[in-house]
Tab-separated table of C-alpha atoms in Angstrom:
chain	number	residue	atom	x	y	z
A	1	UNK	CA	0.000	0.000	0.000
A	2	UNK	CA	3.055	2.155	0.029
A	3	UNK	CA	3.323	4.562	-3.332
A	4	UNK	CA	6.537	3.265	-5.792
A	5	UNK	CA	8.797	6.499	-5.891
A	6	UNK	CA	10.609	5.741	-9.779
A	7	UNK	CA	13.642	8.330	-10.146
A	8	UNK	CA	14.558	7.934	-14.335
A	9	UNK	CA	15.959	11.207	-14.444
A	10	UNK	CA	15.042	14.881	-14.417
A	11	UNK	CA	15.699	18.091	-16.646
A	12	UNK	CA	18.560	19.306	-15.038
A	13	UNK	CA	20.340	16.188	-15.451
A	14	UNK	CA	19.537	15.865	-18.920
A	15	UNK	CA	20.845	19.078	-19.625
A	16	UNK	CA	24.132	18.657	-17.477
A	17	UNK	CA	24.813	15.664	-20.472
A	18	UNK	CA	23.999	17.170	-23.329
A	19	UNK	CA	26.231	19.775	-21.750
A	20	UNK	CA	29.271	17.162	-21.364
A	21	UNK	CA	28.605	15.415	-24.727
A	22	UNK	CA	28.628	18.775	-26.642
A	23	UNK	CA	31.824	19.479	-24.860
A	24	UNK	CA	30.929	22.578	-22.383
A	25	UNK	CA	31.818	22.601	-18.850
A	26	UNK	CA	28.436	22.948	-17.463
A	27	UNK	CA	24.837	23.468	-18.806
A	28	UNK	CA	25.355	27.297	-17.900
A	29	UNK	CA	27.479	27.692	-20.615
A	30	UNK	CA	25.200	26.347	-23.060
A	31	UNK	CA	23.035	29.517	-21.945
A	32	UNK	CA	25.977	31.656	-22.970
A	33	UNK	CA	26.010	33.648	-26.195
A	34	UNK	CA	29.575	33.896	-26.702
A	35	UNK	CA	30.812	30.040	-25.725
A	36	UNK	CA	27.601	29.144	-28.193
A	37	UNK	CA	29.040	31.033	-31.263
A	38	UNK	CA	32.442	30.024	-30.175
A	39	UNK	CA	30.766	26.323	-30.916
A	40	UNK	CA	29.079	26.682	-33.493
A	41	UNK	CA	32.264	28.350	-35.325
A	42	UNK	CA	34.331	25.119	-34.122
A	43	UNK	CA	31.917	23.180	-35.453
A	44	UNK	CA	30.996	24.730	-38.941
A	45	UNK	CA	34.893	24.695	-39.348
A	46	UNK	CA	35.152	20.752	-38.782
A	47	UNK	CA	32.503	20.511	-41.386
A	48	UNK	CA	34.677	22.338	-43.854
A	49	UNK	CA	37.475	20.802	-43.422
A	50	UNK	CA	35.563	17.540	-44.022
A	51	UNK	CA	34.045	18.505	-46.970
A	52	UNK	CA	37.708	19.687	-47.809
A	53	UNK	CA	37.877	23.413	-47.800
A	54	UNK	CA	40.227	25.132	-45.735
A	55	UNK	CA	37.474	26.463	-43.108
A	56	UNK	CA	34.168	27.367	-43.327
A	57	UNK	CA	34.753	30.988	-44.335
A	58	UNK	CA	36.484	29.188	-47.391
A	59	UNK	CA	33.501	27.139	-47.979
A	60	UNK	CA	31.414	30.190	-48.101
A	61	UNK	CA	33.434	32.202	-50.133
A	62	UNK	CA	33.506	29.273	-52.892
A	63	UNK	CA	30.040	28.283	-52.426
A	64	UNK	CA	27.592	28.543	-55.778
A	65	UNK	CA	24.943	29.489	-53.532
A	66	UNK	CA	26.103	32.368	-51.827
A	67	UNK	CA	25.722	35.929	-53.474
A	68	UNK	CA	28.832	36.843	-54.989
């Protein structure tokens, strides 16, 4: 007759390891404009460099869809 307490988790924790698996320190810094952009730069970069341009300013620069 006792009530089953079932603990799979909550929001903070979630975001604390998407935090960790996107590489940030702590969910906080998720929140912050400049490590965000600093991110997304790193990342859009790797892309480049993948898709083998130099970076992804190069990528832009030589793109056919971009306005010349």
């Amino acid at each position: 007759d006792l009530p089953i307490n079932i603990e799979i988790g909550s929001h903070n924790w979630c975001k604390e390891e998407c935090a960790k698996s996107l590489g940030f320190k702590d969910s906080e810094e998720m929140h912050d404009p400049e490590k965000v952009e600093e991110y997304r730069h790193k990342k859009n970069d790797e892309y480049a460099r993948e898709q083998g341009y130099e970076n992804w300013d190069d990528l832009l620069s030589k793109s056919k869809w971009t306005k010349k």
